[in-house]
Coordinates of C-alpha atoms and ligand atoms in Angstrom, one line a residue:
X1 CA 18.8 7.0 9.5
X2 CA 19.0 3.2 10.2
X3 CA 21.4 0.5 10.5
X4 CA 20.3 -2.9 10.2
X5 CA 17.3 -4.9 7.8
X6 CA 16.3 -8.1 9.4
X7 CA 14.3 -10.6 8.1
X8 CA 11.1 -11.8 10.5
X9 CA 11.4 -15.7 8.7
X10 CA 14.4 -16.2 10.3
X11 CA 16.4 -13.4 11.6
X12 CA 18.9 -12.6 10.0
X13 CA 20.0 -9.3 9.8
X14 CA 21.8 -7.1 7.2
X15 CA 23.5 -3.6 7.2
X16 CA 21.5 -0.5 5.6
X17 CA 23.0 0.8 3.3
X18 CA 23.6 1.1 -0.4
X19 CA 25.0 -2.2 -0.9
X20 CA 21.8 -4.0 0.9
X21 CA 20.4 -6.8 -0.6
X22 CA 16.9 -6.6 -1.3
X23 CA 15.7 -9.4 0.4
X24 CA 16.9 -12.1 3.0
X25 CA 19.4 -14.8 1.6
X26 CA 16.3 -17.5 3.1
X27 CA 14.2 -15.6 0.2
X28 CA 11.7 -13.8 2.8
X29 CA 11.1 -9.8 2.5
X30 CA 13.5 -7.6 4.9
X31 CA 12.7 -5.1 7.1
X32 CA 13.8 -2.3 9.0
X33 CA 15.3 -3.2 12.6
X34 CA 13.4 -0.7 14.7
X35 CA 10.4 1.0 14.7
X36 CA 10.6 4.5 15.3
X37 CA 8.6 5.8 17.6
X38 CA 8.0 9.4 19.1
X39 CA 8.9 10.0 22.9
X40 CA 5.9 12.4 24.4
X41 CA 1.9 11.5 24.2
X42 CA -0.9 12.2 21.4
X43 CA -0.7 15.6 19.3
X44 CA -4.1 17.7 18.8
X45 CA -5.1 17.1 15.7
X46 CA -5.1 21.2 15.4
X47 CA -1.6 21.1 16.6
X48 CA -0.2 19.1 14.0
X49 CA 0.5 21.1 10.7
X50 CA -1.0 19.5 7.8
X51 CA 0.5 21.9 5.6
X52 CA 4.0 18.9 5.9
X53 CA 1.2 16.1 4.3
X54 CA 2.4 12.8 5.5
X55 CA 5.4 13.5 6.4
X56 CA 4.0 15.4 9.4
X57 CA 4.8 12.3 11.4
X58 CA 8.4 11.9 10.6
X59 CA 9.0 10.5 14.3
X60 CA 7.6 7.2 13.5
X61 CA 9.6 7.3 9.8
X62 CA 12.9 5.5 9.2
X63 CA 13.4 7.7 6.6
X64 CA 14.3 11.7 6.2
X65 CA 12.4 13.6 4.1
X66 CA 14.2 14.0 0.2
X67 CA 11.8 13.3 -2.2
X68 CA 8.0 15.0 -1.5
X69 CA 5.5 16.6 -3.5
X70 CA 3.3 17.3 -0.6
X71 CA 1.2 14.3 -0.7
X72 CA -0.8 13.0 2.2
X73 CA -3.1 14.1 5.2
X74 CA -5.8 13.0 2.2
X75 CA -9.6 13.8 3.1
X76 CA -11.3 11.5 5.5
X77 CA -15.3 12.0 4.5
X78 CA -18.5 10.7 6.2
X79 CA -20.3 8.3 3.3
X80 CA -24.0 8.1 4.7
X81 CA -25.3 6.1 1.5
X82 CA -22.7 3.3 2.4
X83 CA -22.9 4.0 6.4
X84 CA -18.9 4.1 6.8
X85 CA -16.4 6.9 6.3
X86 CA -14.3 6.6 3.1
X87 CA -10.7 8.0 3.3
X88 CA -10.2 9.9 -0.4
X89 CA -6.5 8.0 -1.1
X90 CA -6.9 9.2 -4.6
X91 CA -6.5 12.3 -3.8
X92 CA -2.4 12.1 -4.3
X93 CA 0.0 13.8 -7.1
X94 CA 0.2 10.4 -8.9
X95 CA -3.4 9.7 -8.4
X96 CA -3.3 6.6 -6.1
X97 CA -2.2 5.5 -2.8
X98 CA 1.1 4.3 -3.9
X99 CA 2.2 7.8 -3.4
X100 CA 2.7 7.1 0.5
X101 CA 5.0 4.3 -0.2
X102 CA 6.8 6.6 -3.7
X103 CA 7.9 9.3 -1.4
X104 CA 9.7 7.7 1.7
X105 CA 11.4 5.2 -1.1
X106 CA 12.7 7.6 -3.2
X107 CA 13.4 10.0 0.0
X108 CA 15.5 6.7 0.9
X109 CA 17.0 6.2 -2.5
X110 CA 18.3 9.4 -2.3
X111 CA 19.8 9.5 1.1
X112 CA 21.6 6.5 0.1
X113 CA 22.9 8.3 -3.1
X114 CA 21.5 5.4 -5.4
X115 CA 21.5 6.9 -9.3
X116 CA 18.8 3.9 -10.9
X117 CA 16.1 2.4 -9.5
X118 CA 14.8 -0.1 -10.7
X119 CA 10.3 -1.3 -10.1
X120 CA 8.3 -4.0 -11.8
X121 CA 4.4 -2.4 -12.5
X122 CA 2.5 -1.0 -15.5
X123 CA 0.1 0.1 -12.9
X124 CA -0.2 2.5 -10.1
X125 CA 3.3 1.5 -8.5
X126 CA 5.3 2.3 -11.6
X127 CA 3.6 5.9 -12.1
X128 CA 4.5 6.6 -8.7
X129 CA 7.7 5.1 -8.7
X130 CA 8.4 7.1 -12.0
X131 CA 7.0 10.6 -10.5
X132 CA 9.0 10.6 -7.5
X133 CA 12.4 9.6 -9.5
X134 CA 12.0 12.9 -11.7
X135 CA 11.7 14.6 -8.7
X136 CA 14.3 13.1 -7.1
X137 CA 16.4 13.2 -10.1
X138 CA 16.9 10.0 -9.9
X139 CA 17.2 7.6 -12.9
X140 CA 13.8 5.0 -12.9
X141 CA 13.6 2.1 -15.2
X142 CA 10.1 0.7 -14.8
X143 CA 9.2 -3.1 -16.0
X144 CA 6.3 -3.2 -17.8
X145 CA 4.8 -5.9 -19.8
X146 CA 5.1 -6.0 -23.6
X147 CA 1.7 -5.4 -24.1
X148 CA 0.4 -3.3 -21.1
X149 CA -1.3 0.0 -22.6
X150 CA -0.5 2.7 -24.2
X151 CA -2.2 5.1 -22.3
X152 CA -0.9 3.1 -18.6
X153 CA 2.9 3.7 -19.9
X154 CA 2.2 7.5 -20.6
X155 CA 2.5 8.9 -17.4
X156 CA 6.0 6.8 -16.9
X157 CA 7.2 8.2 -20.0
X158 CA 6.0 11.6 -19.5
X159 CA 7.9 11.7 -16.0
X160 CA 11.4 11.1 -17.7
X161 CA 11.6 6.7 -16.7
X162 CA 12.0 4.5 -18.5
X163 CA 9.8 1.9 -19.8
X164 CA 11.3 -2.0 -20.2
X165 CA 8.8 -3.6 -22.1
X166 CA 8.9 -7.4 -21.7
X167 CA 7.4 -10.6 -23.2
X168 CA 5.4 -13.1 -21.6
X169 CA 3.3 -13.0 -18.3
X170 CA 3.0 -10.7 -15.4
X171 CA 5.4 -13.2 -13.2
X172 CA 8.0 -12.9 -16.3
X173 CA 8.3 -9.2 -15.8
X174 CA 8.9 -9.4 -12.7
X175 CA 11.7 -12.4 -13.2
X176 CA 13.5 -9.4 -15.5
X177 CA 13.4 -7.0 -13.1
X178 CA 14.9 -9.1 -10.8
X179 CA 17.6 -10.0 -12.6
X180 CA 18.3 -6.7 -13.7
X181 CA 18.7 -6.0 -9.7
X182 CA 20.9 -9.1 -8.9
X183 CA 23.2 -8.0 -12.1
X184 CA 23.5 -4.7 -10.6
X185 CA 21.4 -2.6 -12.8
X186 CA 20.1 -0.3 -10.0
X187 CA 17.7 -0.2 -7.0
X188 CA 15.1 -2.6 -6.3
X189 CA 12.3 0.2 -5.6
X190 CA 9.5 -2.5 -5.4
X191 CA 6.3 -1.5 -3.7
X192 CA 6.6 -5.7 -3.0
X193 CA 9.7 -6.4 -1.4
X194 CA 11.2 -2.7 -0.6
X195 CA 10.7 -2.0 3.2
X196 CA 11.2 1.6 2.6
X197 CA 7.8 1.5 0.6
X198 CA 5.8 -0.3 3.7
X199 CA 7.5 2.3 5.8
X200 CA 5.4 5.2 3.7
X201 CA 2.0 2.9 3.5
X202 CA 1.8 2.6 7.6
X203 CA 0.8 7.3 7.2
X204 CA -2.3 5.4 5.7
X205 CA -3.4 4.8 9.9
X206 CA -1.9 7.8 11.4
X207 CA -3.4 10.1 9.4
X208 CA -7.2 8.2 9.8
X209 CA -6.7 7.8 13.9
X210 CA -5.7 11.4 13.7
X211 CA -8.1 12.7 11.9
X212 CA -10.6 11.1 14.2
X213 CA -9.0 12.2 17.5
X214 CA -7.0 9.1 17.8
X215 CA -10.2 7.0 17.8
X216 CA -9.6 3.5 16.2
X217 CA -12.7 2.5 14.0
X218 CA -13.8 -0.9 14.9
X219 CA -13.0 -2.1 10.7
X220 CA -10.8 -1.0 8.0
X221 CA -11.7 -2.4 4.9
X222 CA -8.9 -2.9 1.7
X223 CA -8.2 -3.8 -1.3
X224 CA -5.9 -6.8 -0.9
X225 CA -3.3 -7.4 -3.8
X226 CA 0.3 -7.6 -2.8
X227 CA -0.7 -6.4 0.8
X228 CA 1.3 -2.3 0.2
X229 CA -1.8 -0.8 1.7
X230 CA -2.9 -4.0 4.1
X231 CA 0.2 -4.1 5.6
X232 CA 1.2 -0.6 6.2
X233 CA -2.4 0.0 7.9
X234 CA -1.0 -2.6 9.8
X235 CA 2.1 -1.3 11.1
X236 CA 0.9 1.9 11.1
X237 CA -2.0 1.1 13.5
X238 CA 0.8 -1.5 15.8
X239 CA 2.8 1.8 16.2
X240 CA 0.8 4.0 17.2
X241 CA -0.8 1.9 19.6
X242 CA 2.7 0.9 20.6
X243 CA 3.6 4.9 21.3
X244 CA 0.9 5.1 23.1
X245 CA -1.4 7.4 21.3
X246 CA -4.5 4.9 20.7
X247 CA -5.7 2.1 22.8
X248 CA -6.9 -0.1 20.6
X249 CA -5.9 -1.9 16.7
X250 CA -9.0 -2.2 13.5
X251 CA -10.2 -5.7 12.3
X252 CA -8.5 -5.6 8.9
X253 CA -10.6 -7.5 6.5
X254 CA -9.0 -7.7 2.7
X255 CA -10.9 -7.9 -0.5
X256 CA -9.3 -9.9 -3.2
X257 CA -9.9 -10.4 -6.9
X258 CA -12.0 -14.0 -7.6
X259 CA -9.6 -16.5 -9.1
X260 CA -6.1 -14.5 -8.3
X261 CA -7.6 -14.7 -4.2
X262 CA -4.5 -16.8 -2.6
X263 CA -5.0 -15.5 0.8
X264 CA -8.7 -15.8 0.6
X265 CA -8.3 -19.2 -0.5
X266 CA -6.2 -20.1 2.2
X267 CA -8.7 -18.7 5.1
X268 CA -12.1 -20.1 3.0
X269 CA -10.8 -23.3 1.4
X270 CA -14.3 -23.9 -0.1
X271 CA -14.4 -20.3 -1.3
X272 CA -12.4 -20.2 -4.4
X273 CA -13.5 -19.5 -7.9
X274 CA -12.0 -19.9 -11.5
X275 CA -14.1 -16.9 -13.1
X276 CA -11.2 -13.9 -12.6
X277 CA -12.4 -10.8 -11.9
X278 CA -10.6 -8.4 -14.3
X279 CA -12.7 -5.5 -13.2
X280 CA -10.3 -5.3 -10.1
X281 CA -7.2 -5.8 -12.1
X282 CA -4.5 -4.1 -9.9
X283 CA -4.6 -6.6 -7.0
X284 CA -4.2 -9.7 -9.4
X285 CA -0.9 -11.5 -7.4
X286 CA -0.7 -14.8 -7.4
X287 CA 2.1 -14.8 -5.1
X288 CA 2.1 -12.1 -2.9
X289 CA 5.6 -11.1 -1.5
X290 CA 5.1 -11.0 2.4
X291 CA 2.1 -13.6 2.1
X292 CA 3.2 -14.2 5.5
X293 CA 2.9 -11.4 7.1
X294 CA -0.2 -10.7 5.7
X295 CA -1.7 -13.7 7.4
X296 CA -0.1 -13.1 10.3
X297 CA -1.9 -9.5 10.5
X298 CA -5.1 -10.8 9.9
X299 CA -4.8 -13.3 12.6
X300 CA -3.4 -10.5 15.0
X301 CA -6.5 -8.7 14.4
X302 CA -9.6 -10.4 13.8
X303 CA -9.3 -9.7 10.7
X304 CA -10.7 -11.9 7.4
X305 CA -9.5 -12.0 3.2
X306 CA -12.7 -12.3 0.2
X307 CA -13.1 -13.1 -2.5
X308 CA -15.8 -11.3 -4.7
X309 CA -16.4 -11.2 -8.4
X310 CA -16.4 -8.9 -11.0
X311 CA -20.6 -8.1 -10.5
X312 CA -20.1 -6.7 -7.3
X313 CA -17.4 -5.1 -8.3
X314 CA -19.3 -3.0 -11.1
X315 CA -22.0 -2.7 -8.9
X316 CA -19.9 -1.0 -6.0
X317 CA -18.2 1.0 -8.9
X318 CA -21.5 2.1 -10.5
X319 CA -22.7 3.5 -6.5
X320 CA -19.4 5.0 -5.6
X321 CA -19.7 7.2 -9.2
X322 CA -23.3 8.2 -8.6
X323 CA -23.0 9.2 -4.8
X324 CA -19.8 11.1 -6.1
X325 CA -16.5 9.4 -5.5
X326 CA -14.8 8.9 -9.0
X327 CA -12.4 6.0 -8.3
X328 CA -10.8 3.6 -10.6
X329 CA -12.5 0.1 -10.6
X330 CA -9.8 -1.8 -8.5
X331 CA -10.8 0.4 -5.9
X332 CA -14.3 -0.3 -5.8
X333 CA -13.6 -3.9 -4.4
X334 CA -12.8 -2.4 -1.3
X335 CA -16.6 -0.9 -1.2
X336 CA -18.2 -4.0 -2.8
X337 CA -16.2 -5.9 0.5
X338 CA -17.8 -3.6 2.6
X339 CA -21.3 -4.8 1.5
X340 CA -20.5 -8.5 1.4
X341 CA -18.5 -8.5 4.8
X342 CA -22.0 -7.0 6.2
X343 CA -24.2 -9.7 4.0
X344 CA -22.7 -12.2 5.5
X345 CA -22.8 -11.3 8.6
X346 CA -18.9 -10.5 9.6
X347 CA -19.8 -7.1 10.0
X348 CA -22.2 -5.5 11.7
X349 CA -24.1 -2.7 10.5
X350 CA -23.3 0.0 12.9
X351 CA -19.7 -1.2 13.5
X352 CA -17.4 2.0 12.6
X353 CA -16.2 1.6 9.5
X354 CA -13.2 2.9 7.5
X355 CA -12.7 2.6 3.7
X356 CA -9.7 4.3 1.5
X357 CA -10.4 5.0 -1.7
X358 CA -7.0 3.8 -3.7
X359 CA -6.9 5.4 -7.0
X360 CA -8.2 7.7 -8.8
X361 CA -10.9 7.2 -12.1
X362 CA -9.8 9.9 -14.0
X363 CA -6.1 7.0 -14.5
X364 CA -8.5 4.8 -16.0
Ligands
ZN401 ZN1 15.2 -14.4 6.3

């Protein structure tokens, strides 16, 4: 059990527990002060009990297993049509990679004795939090835009969680949720802010390395909104290196939706376009909570972030579907990014690349 949370921006520390703050006084996100690491050497893949799913890596996790649906160890397959490997994170109980963070976040909530969790999302994160709250026997209130589609609310309502409809912009929804957190209405199980969520998404890297016998790829290309998977991957590869289980870091290459691409715009000043990529609506995040950390991860891995339009995302989505990968539209932005990075010459044709497919097409 972790005892301290700390702020990477100002160094402030806070006691961990049911009354811990959801962010630092300075406004930045908090993280667990220590990253647990295993003592021994990396195991042979055949010695890992994959029936434990992502909890096979409990030695790396600052949370004990409570709320689990057997998630993780998603397939890693060769995608010859793309000259890459795909990690099928569309294969999860709620249909997206967000379950990696939901299982650790709700496990920690249960450990802390939390009775109600709050989250703001109308998409995959809301469904994942609702489902794992149901599994943990914890009440969940999910703040959603007033005009959220009925199909998206269904997964939340079916799990017994309460959707709280808020008029206005996506930011208004977040603001209303934070106000409720500040009023003491519940514990903020945010996929953007809660450090337990990122401890869970870290397992993407741990599984991937294990499935490749601890050989890290040259690059990983992921969708980039709040950086839930991007930062999780960074932390996982970093922990593997610190544990001595691997000997290098992959380049981390993010892909944003054109028109809502703050990280890519910061790197490529001339790259911003106004036409919004509404195909990849799952990553349209104007103010990523962990922006500084995302930029650090890019700098530390010789990484990059680019913004892609709706046309290239749709073309990648069609090709994914035709080659057997039935994913939701936002997932396709990473596959489109694989092509774009190669076309721009920033990724060699023979580079060893892994791309996560983050959400199932059955949800769309
Ligand atoms: Zn701070």
